[in-house]
PDB file of C-alpha atoms in Angstrom:
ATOM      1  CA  UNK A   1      48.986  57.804  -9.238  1.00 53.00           C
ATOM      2  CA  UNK A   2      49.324  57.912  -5.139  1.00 65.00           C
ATOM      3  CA  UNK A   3      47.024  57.810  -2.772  1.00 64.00           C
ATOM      4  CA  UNK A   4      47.218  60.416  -0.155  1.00 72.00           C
ATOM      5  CA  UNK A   5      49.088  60.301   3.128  1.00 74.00           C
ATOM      6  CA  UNK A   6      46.212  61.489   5.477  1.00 81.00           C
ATOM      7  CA  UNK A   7      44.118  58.476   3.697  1.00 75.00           C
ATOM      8  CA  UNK A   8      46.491  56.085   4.003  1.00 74.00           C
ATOM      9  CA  UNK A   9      47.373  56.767   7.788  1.00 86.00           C
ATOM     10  CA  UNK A  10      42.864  56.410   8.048  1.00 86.00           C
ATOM     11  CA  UNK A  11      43.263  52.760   6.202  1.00 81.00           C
ATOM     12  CA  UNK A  12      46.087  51.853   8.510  1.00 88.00           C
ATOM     13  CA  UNK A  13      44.484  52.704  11.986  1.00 91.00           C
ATOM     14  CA  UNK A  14      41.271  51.566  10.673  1.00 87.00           C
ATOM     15  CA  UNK A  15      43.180  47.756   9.910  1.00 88.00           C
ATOM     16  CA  UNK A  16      45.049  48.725  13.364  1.00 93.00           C
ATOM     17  CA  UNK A  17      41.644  48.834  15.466  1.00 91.00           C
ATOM     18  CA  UNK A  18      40.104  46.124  13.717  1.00 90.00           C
ATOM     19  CA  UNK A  19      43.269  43.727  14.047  1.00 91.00           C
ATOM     20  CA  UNK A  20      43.130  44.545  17.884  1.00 93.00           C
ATOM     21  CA  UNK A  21      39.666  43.996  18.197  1.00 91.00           C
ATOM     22  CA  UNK A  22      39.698  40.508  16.630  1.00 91.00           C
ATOM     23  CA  UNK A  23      42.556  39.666  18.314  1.00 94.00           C
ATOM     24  CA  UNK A  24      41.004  40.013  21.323  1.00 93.00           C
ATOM     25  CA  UNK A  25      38.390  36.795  20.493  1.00 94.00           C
ATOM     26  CA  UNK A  26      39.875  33.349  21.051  1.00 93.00           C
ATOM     27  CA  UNK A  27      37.141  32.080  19.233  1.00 94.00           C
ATOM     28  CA  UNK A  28      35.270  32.777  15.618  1.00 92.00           C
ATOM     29  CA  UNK A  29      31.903  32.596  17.074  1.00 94.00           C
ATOM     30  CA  UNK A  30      32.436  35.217  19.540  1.00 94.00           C
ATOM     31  CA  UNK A  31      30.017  38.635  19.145  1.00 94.00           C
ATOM     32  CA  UNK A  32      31.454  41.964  19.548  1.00 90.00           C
ATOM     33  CA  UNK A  33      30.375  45.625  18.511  1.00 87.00           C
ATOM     34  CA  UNK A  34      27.475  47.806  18.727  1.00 89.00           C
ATOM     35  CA  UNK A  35      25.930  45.430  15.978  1.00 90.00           C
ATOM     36  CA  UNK A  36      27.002  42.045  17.919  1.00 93.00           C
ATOM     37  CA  UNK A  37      28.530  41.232  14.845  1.00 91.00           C
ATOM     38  CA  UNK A  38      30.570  37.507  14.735  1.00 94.00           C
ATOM     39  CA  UNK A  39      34.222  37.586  14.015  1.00 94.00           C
ATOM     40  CA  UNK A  40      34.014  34.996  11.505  1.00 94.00           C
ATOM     41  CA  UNK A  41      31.309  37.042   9.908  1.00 93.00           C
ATOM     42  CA  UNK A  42      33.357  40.491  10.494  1.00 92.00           C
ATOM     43  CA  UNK A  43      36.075  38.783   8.829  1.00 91.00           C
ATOM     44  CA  UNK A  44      34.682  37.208   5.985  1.00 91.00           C
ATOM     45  CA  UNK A  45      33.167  40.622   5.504  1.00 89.00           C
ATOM     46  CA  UNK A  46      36.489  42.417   5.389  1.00 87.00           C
ATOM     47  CA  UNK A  47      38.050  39.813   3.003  1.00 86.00           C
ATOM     48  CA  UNK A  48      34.865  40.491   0.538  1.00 85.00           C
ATOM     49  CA  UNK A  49      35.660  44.030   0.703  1.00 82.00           C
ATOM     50  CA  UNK A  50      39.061  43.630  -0.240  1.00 78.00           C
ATOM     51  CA  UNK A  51      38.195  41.279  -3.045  1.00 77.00           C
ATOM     52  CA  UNK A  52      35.563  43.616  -4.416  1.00 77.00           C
ATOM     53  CA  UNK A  53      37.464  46.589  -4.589  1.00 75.00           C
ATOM     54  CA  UNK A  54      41.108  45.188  -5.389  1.00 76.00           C
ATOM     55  CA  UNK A  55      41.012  45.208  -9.070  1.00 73.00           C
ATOM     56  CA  UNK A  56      38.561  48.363  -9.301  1.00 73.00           C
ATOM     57  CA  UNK A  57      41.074  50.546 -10.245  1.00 72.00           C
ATOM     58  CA  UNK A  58      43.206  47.662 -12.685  1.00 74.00           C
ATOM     59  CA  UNK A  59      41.286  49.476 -16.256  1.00 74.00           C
ATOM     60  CA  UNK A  60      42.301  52.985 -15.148  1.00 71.00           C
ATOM     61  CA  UNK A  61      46.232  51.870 -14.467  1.00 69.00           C
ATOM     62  CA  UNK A  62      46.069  49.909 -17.703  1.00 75.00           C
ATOM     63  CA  UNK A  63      44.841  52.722 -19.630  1.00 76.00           C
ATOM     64  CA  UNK A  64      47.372  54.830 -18.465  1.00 74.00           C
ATOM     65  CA  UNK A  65      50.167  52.202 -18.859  1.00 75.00           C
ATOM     66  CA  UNK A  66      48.894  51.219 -22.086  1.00 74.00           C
ATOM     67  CA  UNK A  67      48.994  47.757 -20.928  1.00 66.00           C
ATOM     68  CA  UNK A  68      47.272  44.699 -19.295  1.00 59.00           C
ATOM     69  CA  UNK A  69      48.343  41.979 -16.914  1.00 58.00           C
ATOM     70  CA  UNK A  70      46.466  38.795 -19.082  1.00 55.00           C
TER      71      UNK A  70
END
């Protein structure tokens, strides 16, 4: 199963423009965005994300492969 090209190229701007933007902060604390969000809070945010939907599709590939990583 592959993911799409169009929605890949949308995840990697969308990583792109957020990687710039926190680059741009020297410091965690700083506020940025229309909801004068904190990096450290944008970025724990992100890394939740990730975490949360990482292993989502782990059942469907091990149905398919008839096999599970245990």
């Amino acid at each position: 199963m592959s993911v799409p090209p169009s929605t890949m190229s949308l995840l990697e701007q969308e990583q792109a423009a957020a990687g710039t933007e926190v680059s741009r902060h020297d410091v965690l604390g700083a506020h940025f965005g229309r909801e004068d969000s904190a990096v450290r809070d944008f970025l724990v945010h992100r890394i939740e994300g990730y975490a949360r939907h990482s292993g989502h599709a782990d059942p469907l590939r091990e149905c398919i492969e008839g096999r599970t990583e245990r």
